[in-house]
Amino acid sequence: MKKYFSIFALSLGLCLGLASCAVETDEPAGGTAVEKMAGHWVVTVDAYDEEGNLLYEDPYGMGEWDMYTYNTANDDADQMWLSDGDNFWGYTIKVPIDLNNQTFSYNNGFMYNDGDDDQFCTITNGKIMPNGGLNANGQLTDAIEYDITFTDDSYGFVYHVSGVRYSGF
């Protein structure tokens, strides 16, 4: 009986082993339409007045925080999601982009956030600069920056968000 069980177990193992090696597709893995601009970023924010004068470095004492850019569900090449990951103002915005120049802007548009339907923002000077920054280890990496204003900001600040692509270190 042991002999038959051993033969059965060996046969089953071989069948499963050979079946797991089957090629399902010859298609190479690909990225998204906005993969050059998509990423996890480590950023800081400073507050400016409308004339561009620095008012406060890190006005809310947040230090560095994480934000994200990523593709839309339709994988559009002319827009992407921009999210502060609920770390700053609680926004997630679908922004129009210029993929060739790696720039983006948003004019007085609706913000998707936690519950307040009357919040709008404007983004200007948004850009991603390939090899435009240094990570914490001093290695060259991509950089991001943009200016953002909010209709519900009682101070009326222009917030300048800037940082580098997260490297994992």
PDB file of C-alpha atoms in Angstrom, residues 46-141:
ATOM      1  CA  ASP A  46       5.802  76.370   2.488  1.00  0.00           C
ATOM      2  CA  ALA A  47       3.317  79.271   2.538  1.00  0.00           C
ATOM      3  CA  TYR A  48       3.622  82.307   0.263  1.00  0.00           C
ATOM      4  CA  ASP A  49       1.513  85.391  -0.286  1.00  0.00           C
ATOM      5  CA  GLU A  50      -0.044  86.212  -3.685  1.00  0.00           C
ATOM      6  CA  GLU A  51       3.039  88.247  -4.677  1.00  0.00           C
ATOM      7  CA  GLY A  52       5.326  85.257  -4.143  1.00  0.00           C
ATOM      8  CA  ASN A  53       6.899  86.360  -0.856  1.00  0.00           C
ATOM      9  CA  LEU A  54       7.741  83.558   1.553  1.00  0.00           C
ATOM     10  CA  LEU A  55       5.601  83.912   4.674  1.00  0.00           C
ATOM     11  CA  TYR A  56       6.188  80.652   6.531  1.00  0.00           C
ATOM     12  CA  GLU A  57       8.447  77.671   6.040  1.00  0.00           C
ATOM     13  CA  ASP A  58       6.480  74.575   6.996  1.00  0.00           C
ATOM     14  CA  PRO A  59       3.527  76.630   8.294  1.00  0.00           C
ATOM     15  CA  TYR A  60       1.815  73.731  10.068  1.00  0.00           C
ATOM     16  CA  GLY A  61       4.942  71.985  11.414  1.00  0.00           C
ATOM     17  CA  MET A  62       4.413  68.899   9.274  1.00  0.00           C
ATOM     18  CA  GLY A  63       7.993  68.345   8.142  1.00  0.00           C
ATOM     19  CA  GLU A  64       8.233  65.822   5.323  1.00  0.00           C
ATOM     20  CA  TRP A  65       5.118  63.912   4.311  1.00  0.00           C
ATOM     21  CA  ASP A  66       4.103  61.400   1.641  1.00  0.00           C
ATOM     22  CA  MET A  67       2.027  62.180  -1.425  1.00  0.00           C
ATOM     23  CA  TYR A  68       1.160  60.219  -4.546  1.00  0.00           C
ATOM     24  CA  THR A  69       0.615  60.615  -8.281  1.00  0.00           C
ATOM     25  CA  TYR A  70      -0.941  57.741 -10.214  1.00  0.00           C
ATOM     26  CA  ASN A  71      -2.915  56.763 -13.304  1.00  0.00           C
ATOM     27  CA  THR A  72      -6.682  56.999 -13.706  1.00  0.00           C
ATOM     28  CA  ALA A  73      -8.835  53.889 -14.016  1.00  0.00           C
ATOM     29  CA  ASN A  74      -9.064  54.472 -17.783  1.00  0.00           C
ATOM     30  CA  ASP A  75      -5.257  54.848 -17.943  1.00  0.00           C
ATOM     31  CA  ASP A  76      -5.631  58.219 -19.676  1.00  0.00           C
ATOM     32  CA  ALA A  77      -2.445  59.832 -21.005  1.00  0.00           C
ATOM     33  CA  ASP A  78      -3.794  63.351 -20.449  1.00  0.00           C
ATOM     34  CA  GLN A  79      -4.687  63.204 -16.727  1.00  0.00           C
ATOM     35  CA  MET A  80      -3.553  61.634 -13.471  1.00  0.00           C
ATOM     36  CA  TRP A  81      -4.562  61.528  -9.826  1.00  0.00           C
ATOM     37  CA  LEU A  82      -2.689  63.772  -7.382  1.00  0.00           C
ATOM     38  CA  SER A  83      -3.227  62.910  -3.721  1.00  0.00           C
ATOM     39  CA  ASP A  84      -1.748  64.220  -0.499  1.00  0.00           C
ATOM     40  CA  GLY A  85      -2.604  60.884   1.121  1.00  0.00           C
ATOM     41  CA  ASP A  86      -4.685  62.742   3.737  1.00  0.00           C
ATOM     42  CA  ASN A  87      -1.435  64.169   5.085  1.00  0.00           C
ATOM     43  CA  PHE A  88      -1.937  67.884   4.354  1.00  0.00           C
ATOM     44  CA  TRP A  89      -5.329  69.212   3.235  1.00  0.00           C
ATOM     45  CA  GLY A  90      -6.972  65.849   2.529  1.00  0.00           C
ATOM     46  CA  TYR A  91      -7.189  66.199  -1.251  1.00  0.00           C
ATOM     47  CA  THR A  92      -7.309  63.808  -4.146  1.00  0.00           C
ATOM     48  CA  ILE A  93      -7.531  65.588  -7.476  1.00  0.00           C
ATOM     49  CA  LYS A  94      -7.732  64.364 -11.047  1.00  0.00           C
ATOM     50  CA  VAL A  95      -5.416  66.854 -12.788  1.00  0.00           C
ATOM     51  CA  PRO A  96      -4.890  67.450 -16.502  1.00  0.00           C
ATOM     52  CA  ILE A  97      -1.282  66.806 -17.522  1.00  0.00           C
ATOM     53  CA  ASP A  98       1.107  67.452 -20.394  1.00  0.00           C
ATOM     54  CA  LEU A  99       2.943  64.142 -20.493  1.00  0.00           C
ATOM     55  CA  ASN A 100       5.678  65.299 -22.892  1.00  0.00           C
ATOM     56  CA  ASN A 101       6.671  68.259 -20.695  1.00  0.00           C
ATOM     57  CA  GLN A 102       5.723  66.477 -17.460  1.00  0.00           C
ATOM     58  CA  THR A 103       3.654  69.440 -16.253  1.00  0.00           C
ATOM     59  CA  PHE A 104       0.201  69.737 -14.685  1.00  0.00           C
ATOM     60  CA  SER A 105      -2.267  72.370 -13.524  1.00  0.00           C
ATOM     61  CA  TYR A 106      -5.830  72.592 -12.255  1.00  0.00           C
ATOM     62  CA  ASN A 107      -8.020  75.684 -12.338  1.00  0.00           C
ATOM     63  CA  ASN A 108     -10.511  76.159  -9.487  1.00  0.00           C
ATOM     64  CA  GLY A 109     -11.668  72.587  -9.562  1.00  0.00           C
ATOM     65  CA  PHE A 110     -13.422  70.285  -7.145  1.00  0.00           C
ATOM     66  CA  MET A 111     -11.344  68.368  -4.585  1.00  0.00           C
ATOM     67  CA  TYR A 112     -12.280  64.844  -3.568  1.00  0.00           C
ATOM     68  CA  ASN A 113     -11.803  64.783   0.180  1.00  0.00           C
ATOM     69  CA  ASP A 114     -13.364  63.643   3.418  1.00  0.00           C
ATOM     70  CA  GLY A 115     -16.905  64.919   3.370  1.00  0.00           C
ATOM     71  CA  ASP A 116     -16.883  68.639   2.512  1.00  0.00           C
ATOM     72  CA  ASP A 117     -18.476  69.082  -0.921  1.00  0.00           C
ATOM     73  CA  ASP A 118     -17.735  72.799  -1.178  1.00  0.00           C
ATOM     74  CA  GLN A 119     -13.951  72.698  -1.353  1.00  0.00           C
ATOM     75  CA  PHE A 120     -12.152  73.753  -4.508  1.00  0.00           C
ATOM     76  CA  CYS A 121      -8.513  74.365  -5.314  1.00  0.00           C
ATOM     77  CA  THR A 122      -6.230  75.724  -8.007  1.00  0.00           C
ATOM     78  CA  ILE A 123      -2.870  74.206  -8.921  1.00  0.00           C
ATOM     79  CA  THR A 124      -0.259  76.157 -10.882  1.00  0.00           C
ATOM     80  CA  ASN A 125       3.355  75.582 -11.883  1.00  0.00           C
ATOM     81  CA  GLY A 126       3.060  71.822 -11.436  1.00  0.00           C
ATOM     82  CA  LYS A 127       5.973  69.888 -12.841  1.00  0.00           C
ATOM     83  CA  ILE A 128       7.995  66.753 -12.454  1.00  0.00           C
ATOM     84  CA  MET A 129      11.699  67.093 -13.134  1.00  0.00           C
ATOM     85  CA  PRO A 130      13.551  63.896 -14.077  1.00  0.00           C
ATOM     86  CA  ASN A 131      16.767  63.687 -12.024  1.00  0.00           C
ATOM     87  CA  GLY A 132      15.905  67.072 -10.535  1.00  0.00           C
ATOM     88  CA  GLY A 133      16.521  66.275  -6.881  1.00  0.00           C
ATOM     89  CA  LEU A 134      18.541  64.293  -4.390  1.00  0.00           C
ATOM     90  CA  ASN A 135      17.121  61.657  -2.056  1.00  0.00           C
ATOM     91  CA  ALA A 136      18.123  61.284   1.599  1.00  0.00           C
ATOM     92  CA  ASN A 137      21.232  59.301   0.562  1.00  0.00           C
ATOM     93  CA  GLY A 138      22.374  61.990  -1.873  1.00  0.00           C
ATOM     94  CA  GLN A 139      21.440  59.975  -4.961  1.00  0.00           C
ATOM     95  CA  LEU A 140      19.961  61.692  -8.011  1.00  0.00           C
ATOM     96  CA  THR A 141      16.192  61.169  -8.287  1.00  0.00           C
TER      97      THR A 141
END
